[in-house]
mmCIF file of C-alpha atoms and ligand atoms in Angstrom:
data_model
loop_
_atom_site.group_PDB
_atom_site.id
_atom_site.type_symbol
_atom_site.label_atom_id
_atom_site.label_comp_id
_atom_site.label_asym_id
_atom_site.label_seq_id
_atom_site.Cartn_x
_atom_site.Cartn_y
_atom_site.Cartn_z
ATOM 1 C CA MET D 876 35.065 32.943 -14.792
ATOM 2 C CA SER D 877 31.772 31.342 -15.765
ATOM 3 C CA TYR D 878 29.834 31.901 -18.963
ATOM 4 C CA ASP D 879 26.650 32.458 -16.907
ATOM 5 C CA ASN D 880 28.225 35.242 -14.847
ATOM 6 C CA ARG D 881 29.565 36.973 -17.969
ATOM 7 C CA LYS D 882 26.163 36.664 -19.658
ATOM 8 C CA MET D 883 24.354 38.141 -16.634
ATOM 9 C CA ILE D 884 26.762 41.094 -16.510
ATOM 10 C CA PHE D 885 26.509 41.584 -20.287
ATOM 11 C CA ASP D 886 22.694 41.701 -20.082
ATOM 12 C CA ILE D 887 22.711 44.290 -17.266
ATOM 13 C CA LYS D 888 25.197 46.362 -19.297
ATOM 14 C CA GLN D 889 23.058 46.101 -22.441
ATOM 15 C CA LYS D 890 20.105 47.507 -20.499
ATOM 16 C CA GLY D 891 22.224 50.564 -19.663
ATOM 17 C CA TYR D 892 22.493 50.095 -15.891
ATOM 18 C CA LEU D 893 26.148 49.108 -15.723
ATOM 19 C CA LYS D 894 28.486 51.920 -16.761
ATOM 20 C CA SER D 895 31.603 51.786 -14.627
ATOM 21 C CA PRO D 896 34.416 49.456 -15.805
ATOM 22 C CA GLU D 897 35.583 49.087 -12.176
ATOM 23 C CA LEU D 898 32.160 47.790 -11.142
ATOM 24 C CA GLU D 899 32.079 45.435 -14.137
ATOM 25 C CA LYS D 900 35.441 44.002 -13.108
ATOM 26 C CA ALA D 901 34.271 43.590 -9.498
ATOM 27 C CA LEU D 902 31.192 41.658 -10.662
ATOM 28 C CA LEU D 903 33.343 39.418 -12.855
ATOM 29 C CA ASP D 904 35.756 38.764 -9.964
ATOM 30 C CA LEU D 905 33.037 37.981 -7.405
ATOM 31 C CA PRO D 906 30.897 35.064 -8.571
ATOM 32 C CA ARG D 907 27.450 35.417 -6.988
ATOM 33 C CA GLU D 908 27.208 31.631 -6.595
ATOM 34 C CA LYS D 909 29.770 31.907 -3.754
ATOM 35 C CA PHE D 910 27.197 33.923 -1.778
ATOM 36 C CA VAL D 911 24.226 31.541 -2.088
ATOM 37 C CA SER D 912 24.007 27.979 -0.857
ATOM 38 C CA GLY D 913 23.046 24.499 -1.977
ATOM 39 C CA ALA D 914 20.504 24.040 -4.732
ATOM 40 C CA LEU D 915 19.970 27.807 -4.962
ATOM 41 C CA LYS D 916 23.403 28.136 -6.600
ATOM 42 C CA GLY D 917 21.583 27.144 -9.788
ATOM 43 C CA PHE D 918 19.796 30.524 -9.702
ATOM 44 C CA ALA D 919 22.937 32.579 -8.924
ATOM 45 C CA TYR D 920 23.135 34.143 -12.399
ATOM 46 C CA LYS D 921 19.432 34.817 -12.823
ATOM 47 C CA ASP D 922 18.601 38.484 -12.342
ATOM 48 C CA VAL D 923 16.442 37.801 -9.269
ATOM 49 C CA PRO D 924 16.775 38.089 -5.473
ATOM 50 C CA ILE D 925 17.576 34.726 -3.820
ATOM 51 C CA SER D 926 16.838 33.469 -0.320
ATOM 52 C CA ILE D 927 19.799 33.371 2.084
ATOM 53 C CA GLY D 928 17.712 31.981 4.957
ATOM 54 C CA HIS D 929 16.094 33.733 7.943
ATOM 55 C CA ARG D 930 13.527 35.255 5.528
ATOM 56 C CA GLN D 931 16.311 37.424 4.036
ATOM 57 C CA THR D 932 17.625 37.696 0.482
ATOM 58 C CA ILE D 933 20.691 38.502 -1.559
ATOM 59 C CA SER D 934 19.525 41.425 -3.705
ATOM 60 C CA GLN D 935 18.762 41.245 -7.430
ATOM 61 C CA PRO D 936 21.950 41.908 -9.470
ATOM 62 C CA THR D 937 20.399 44.813 -11.394
ATOM 63 C CA THR D 938 19.418 46.460 -8.091
ATOM 64 C CA VAL D 939 22.950 46.011 -6.733
ATOM 65 C CA VAL D 940 24.345 47.595 -9.909
ATOM 66 C CA ILE D 941 21.931 50.551 -9.780
ATOM 67 C CA MET D 942 22.693 51.234 -6.101
ATOM 68 C CA THR D 943 26.447 50.833 -6.505
ATOM 69 C CA GLU D 944 26.564 53.135 -9.555
ATOM 70 C CA ALA D 945 24.525 55.727 -7.610
ATOM 71 C CA LEU D 946 27.051 55.640 -4.768
ATOM 72 C CA LYS D 947 29.847 56.925 -7.103
ATOM 73 C CA VAL D 948 32.546 55.168 -5.101
ATOM 74 C CA LYS D 949 36.062 56.651 -5.145
ATOM 75 C CA SER D 950 39.165 54.699 -4.171
ATOM 76 C CA THR D 951 39.580 56.926 -1.103
ATOM 77 C CA ASP D 952 36.040 56.354 0.237
ATOM 78 C CA LYS D 953 35.297 54.894 3.654
ATOM 79 C CA ILE D 954 31.953 53.147 3.191
ATOM 80 C CA LEU D 955 29.224 51.915 5.524
ATOM 81 C CA GLU D 956 26.697 49.290 4.446
ATOM 82 C CA ILE D 957 23.606 48.530 6.530
ATOM 83 C CA GLY D 958 22.383 44.943 5.990
ATOM 84 C CA THR D 959 25.356 42.655 5.260
ATOM 85 C CA GLY D 960 23.208 39.665 4.290
ATOM 86 C CA SER D 961 25.411 37.328 2.237
ATOM 87 C CA GLY D 962 28.299 39.810 1.991
ATOM 88 C CA TRP D 963 28.066 40.140 -1.827
ATOM 89 C CA GLN D 964 27.360 43.885 -1.874
ATOM 90 C CA SER D 965 30.149 44.578 0.632
ATOM 91 C CA ALA D 966 32.558 42.402 -1.377
ATOM 92 C CA ILE D 967 31.737 44.442 -4.501
ATOM 93 C CA LEU D 968 32.317 47.711 -2.629
ATOM 94 C CA SER D 969 35.617 46.366 -1.260
ATOM 95 C CA LYS D 970 36.957 46.164 -4.821
ATOM 96 C CA LEU D 971 36.066 49.806 -5.549
ATOM 97 C CA THR D 972 37.810 51.434 -2.590
ATOM 98 C CA LYS D 973 41.274 51.111 -1.079
ATOM 99 C CA LYS D 974 39.824 52.018 2.328
ATOM 100 C CA ASN D 975 37.662 49.837 4.562
ATOM 101 C CA VAL D 976 34.052 48.886 3.958
ATOM 102 C CA TYR D 977 32.180 48.640 7.276
ATOM 103 C CA THR D 978 29.016 46.586 7.221
ATOM 104 C CA ILE D 979 26.506 45.717 9.918
ATOM 105 C CA GLU D 980 23.979 42.888 10.126
ATOM 106 C CA ARG D 981 21.495 42.085 12.891
ATOM 107 C CA ILE D 982 21.215 38.304 12.344
ATOM 108 C CA ARG D 983 24.177 36.458 13.872
ATOM 109 C CA SER D 984 24.208 33.452 11.548
ATOM 110 C CA LEU D 985 24.240 35.758 8.508
ATOM 111 C CA VAL D 986 27.175 37.643 10.072
ATOM 112 C CA ASN D 987 29.042 34.338 10.428
ATOM 113 C CA GLN D 988 28.140 33.168 6.919
ATOM 114 C CA ALA D 989 29.186 36.483 5.367
ATOM 115 C CA LYS D 990 32.514 36.322 7.255
ATOM 116 C CA GLU D 991 33.101 32.834 5.794
ATOM 117 C CA ASN D 992 32.190 33.999 2.278
ATOM 118 C CA LEU D 993 34.595 36.939 2.416
ATOM 119 C CA LYS D 994 37.372 34.867 3.968
ATOM 120 C CA GLU D 995 37.118 32.328 1.155
ATOM 121 C CA LEU D 996 37.545 35.130 -1.365
ATOM 122 C CA ARG D 997 40.505 36.564 0.639
ATOM 123 C CA ILE D 998 38.800 39.935 1.055
ATOM 124 C CA LYS D 999 40.468 41.800 3.895
ATOM 125 C CA ASN D 1000 39.058 45.351 3.771
ATOM 126 C CA VAL D 1001 35.491 44.490 4.832
ATOM 127 C CA LYS D 1002 34.816 44.752 8.577
ATOM 128 C CA ILE D 1003 31.581 43.054 9.628
ATOM 129 C CA SER D 1004 29.758 44.036 12.820
ATOM 130 C CA GLU D 1005 26.709 42.489 14.446
ATOM 131 C CA GLY D 1006 23.957 44.788 15.679
ATOM 132 C CA ASP D 1007 21.181 47.226 14.868
ATOM 133 C CA GLY D 1008 22.438 49.115 11.828
ATOM 134 C CA SER D 1009 19.559 51.589 12.005
ATOM 135 C CA ASN D 1010 21.809 53.321 14.577
ATOM 136 C CA GLY D 1011 24.628 53.343 12.044
ATOM 137 C CA LEU D 1012 28.108 52.449 13.264
ATOM 138 C CA LYS D 1013 29.380 55.397 15.242
ATOM 139 C CA LYS D 1014 32.704 53.803 16.114
ATOM 140 C CA TYR D 1015 34.140 54.292 12.606
ATOM 141 C CA ALA D 1016 32.115 57.374 11.515
ATOM 142 C CA PRO D 1017 32.072 59.637 9.556
ATOM 143 C CA TYR D 1018 31.689 57.881 6.214
ATOM 144 C CA ASN D 1019 32.054 59.154 2.640
ATOM 145 C CA LYS D 1020 29.323 56.797 1.439
ATOM 146 C CA ILE D 1021 26.468 54.922 3.118
ATOM 147 C CA ILE D 1022 24.314 52.255 1.463
ATOM 148 C CA ILE D 1023 21.232 50.753 3.090
ATOM 149 C CA THR D 1024 20.161 47.440 1.625
ATOM 150 C CA ALA D 1025 16.847 47.111 3.493
ATOM 151 C CA ALA D 1026 13.591 49.076 3.292
ATOM 152 C CA CYS D 1027 13.464 52.112 5.612
ATOM 153 C CA PRO D 1028 10.320 53.900 6.811
ATOM 154 C CA GLU D 1029 12.368 57.134 7.005
ATOM 155 C CA ILE D 1030 16.006 58.201 6.831
ATOM 156 C CA PRO D 1031 17.543 57.037 10.130
ATOM 157 C CA LYS D 1032 18.859 60.225 11.777
ATOM 158 C CA PRO D 1033 22.120 58.596 13.000
ATOM 159 C CA LEU D 1034 22.951 57.661 9.405
ATOM 160 C CA LEU D 1035 22.602 61.266 8.234
ATOM 161 C CA ASP D 1036 24.779 62.383 11.160
ATOM 162 C CA GLN D 1037 27.434 59.788 10.342
ATOM 163 C CA LEU D 1038 27.651 60.831 6.660
ATOM 164 C CA LYS D 1039 30.409 63.332 5.826
ATOM 165 C CA VAL D 1040 29.464 66.690 4.305
ATOM 166 C CA GLY D 1041 29.748 66.047 0.543
ATOM 167 C CA GLY D 1042 29.003 62.363 1.112
ATOM 168 C CA ILE D 1043 26.349 60.253 -0.617
ATOM 169 C CA MET D 1044 23.768 57.864 0.865
ATOM 170 C CA VAL D 1045 21.641 55.452 -1.197
ATOM 171 C CA ILE D 1046 18.498 54.379 0.615
ATOM 172 C CA PRO D 1047 15.171 52.687 -0.215
ATOM 173 C CA LEU D 1048 12.369 54.588 1.565
ATOM 174 C CA GLY D 1049 8.777 53.428 1.855
ATOM 175 C CA ASP D 1050 6.545 50.870 3.538
ATOM 176 C CA TYR D 1051 6.826 47.077 3.928
ATOM 177 C CA TYR D 1052 5.696 46.421 0.360
ATOM 178 C CA SER D 1053 7.307 48.980 -1.932
ATOM 179 C CA GLN D 1054 10.014 51.599 -1.676
ATOM 180 C CA GLU D 1055 11.382 54.492 -3.671
ATOM 181 C CA MET D 1056 15.174 54.576 -3.943
ATOM 182 C CA PHE D 1057 16.758 57.912 -3.086
ATOM 183 C CA VAL D 1058 20.246 59.260 -3.575
ATOM 184 C CA ILE D 1059 20.944 61.668 -0.723
ATOM 185 C CA THR D 1060 23.816 64.127 -1.015
ATOM 186 C CA LYS D 1061 24.767 65.847 2.220
ATOM 187 C CA ARG D 1062 25.404 69.524 1.375
ATOM 188 C CA THR D 1063 26.004 70.983 4.861
ATOM 189 C CA LYS D 1064 25.728 69.627 8.406
ATOM 190 C CA THR D 1065 21.967 70.186 8.291
ATOM 191 C CA LYS D 1066 21.021 70.258 4.574
ATOM 192 C CA TYR D 1067 20.829 67.521 1.994
ATOM 193 C CA ASP D 1068 19.497 66.928 -1.553
ATOM 194 C CA LYS D 1069 17.246 63.968 -2.290
ATOM 195 C CA VAL D 1070 16.870 62.508 -5.803
ATOM 196 C CA SER D 1071 14.634 59.535 -6.668
ATOM 197 C CA ILE D 1072 16.027 56.779 -8.896
ATOM 198 C CA GLY D 1073 13.008 54.466 -9.056
ATOM 199 C CA TYR D 1074 10.904 51.892 -7.222
ATOM 200 C CA PHE D 1075 12.144 48.665 -5.630
ATOM 201 C CA ASN D 1076 11.167 45.915 -3.179
ATOM 202 C CA PHE D 1077 13.357 45.206 -0.174
ATOM 203 C CA VAL D 1078 13.071 43.249 3.045
ATOM 204 C CA PRO D 1079 12.437 45.650 5.951
ATOM 205 C CA LEU D 1080 15.063 47.389 8.065
ATOM 206 C CA MET D 1081 14.210 46.443 11.629
ATOM 207 C CA GLY D 1082 15.429 48.193 14.764
ATOM 208 C CA LYS D 1083 15.292 51.501 16.540
ATOM 209 C CA TYR D 1084 14.966 53.649 13.399
ATOM 210 C CA GLY D 1085 13.429 50.854 11.333
ATOM 211 C CA PHE D 1086 10.056 49.111 11.285
ATOM 212 C CA GLU D 1087 10.024 47.390 14.703
ATOM 213 C CA GLU D 1088 10.113 50.689 16.553
ATOM 214 C CA LYS D 1089 7.331 52.093 14.345
ATOM 215 C CA LYS D 1090 5.088 49.111 15.049
ATOM 216 C CA SER D 1091 5.692 49.221 18.794
ATOM 217 C CA THR D 1092 4.764 52.921 18.926
ATOM 218 C CA LEU D 1093 1.348 52.003 17.509
ATOM 219 C CA LYS D 1094 0.471 49.861 20.561
HETATM 220 N N1 LIG Q 1964 23.443 43.424 1.040
HETATM 221 C C1 LIG Q 1964 23.034 42.047 1.177
HETATM 222 C C2 LIG Q 1964 23.771 41.133 0.264
HETATM 223 O O1 LIG Q 1964 24.633 41.578 -0.517
HETATM 224 O O2 LIG Q 1964 23.534 39.915 0.356
HETATM 225 C C3 LIG Q 1964 21.543 41.867 1.046
HETATM 226 C C4 LIG Q 1964 20.815 42.499 2.160
HETATM 227 S S1 LIG Q 1964 19.204 41.892 2.501
HETATM 228 C C5 LIG Q 1964 18.282 42.504 1.163
HETATM 229 C C6 LIG Q 1964 18.835 42.966 3.884
HETATM 230 C C7 LIG Q 1964 19.603 42.616 5.133
HETATM 231 O O3 LIG Q 1964 19.363 43.655 6.095
HETATM 232 C C8 LIG Q 1964 19.149 41.325 5.787
HETATM 233 O O4 LIG Q 1964 20.246 40.459 5.918
HETATM 234 C C9 LIG Q 1964 18.617 41.769 7.142
HETATM 235 O O5 LIG Q 1964 18.840 40.842 8.184
HETATM 236 C C10 LIG Q 1964 19.395 43.046 7.358
HETATM 237 N N2 LIG Q 1964 18.817 43.972 8.336
HETATM 238 C C11 LIG Q 1964 17.513 44.321 8.551
HETATM 239 N N3 LIG Q 1964 17.423 45.215 9.548
HETATM 240 C C12 LIG Q 1964 18.689 45.446 9.989
HETATM 241 C C13 LIG Q 1964 19.251 46.280 10.999
HETATM 242 N N4 LIG Q 1964 18.511 47.057 11.773
HETATM 243 N N5 LIG Q 1964 20.581 46.259 11.170
HETATM 244 C C14 LIG Q 1964 21.383 45.473 10.395
HETATM 245 N N6 LIG Q 1964 20.919 44.666 9.422
HETATM 246 C C15 LIG Q 1964 19.582 44.657 9.213
#
């Protein structure tokens, strides 16, 4: 357990973002340097996003903490993550639930890298799929919790459909440059509450219900 990791976690806790002891333990057990490569490992415990190749990033630790706290994970939750990236967020979620974490990524080499990362850490309850996560992952639906780790122009309808009544979704909504993070609680099959928890910057969610589709409709 490195001093740098403990210091990073301590700082996030001091700022008041990190509250749950289970999440703190997960962060201590899952060194972020395992999820970044080469010379970038030197930045692993800085509170910044880091490139993971293919113009994608592993999210900033404070952002991961804020989103994970907002998800209020219970040990019985089946969780879906859209945007596997390095696998760090899914690894963290895997420590908070006894059920499976399903995660989907559209870039094949990131899927393969994330599989390697999780294998090395002997994490068995994360199931990684390749594909367009803006459609969700119907095969294993419904989910108690859904987390989207890429910027969305709107809430993808399939994701709302695949969330259980009573379930929570955390999603950054906005344009390419800035997004507002919302916590969505599904109240009935057709009604949900939406609470803002601040502004963030994410890489875009591409795909049918993401930005690609929007751009192509402008042609
Ligand atoms: N959660 C990741 C982690 O812990 O490293 C960071 C995610 S990164 C900020 C966003 C990821 O979303 C990128 O890896 C990107 O390729 C992926 N992505 C974008 N659009 C997607 C889509 N339609 N389906 C699945 N993944 C998508």
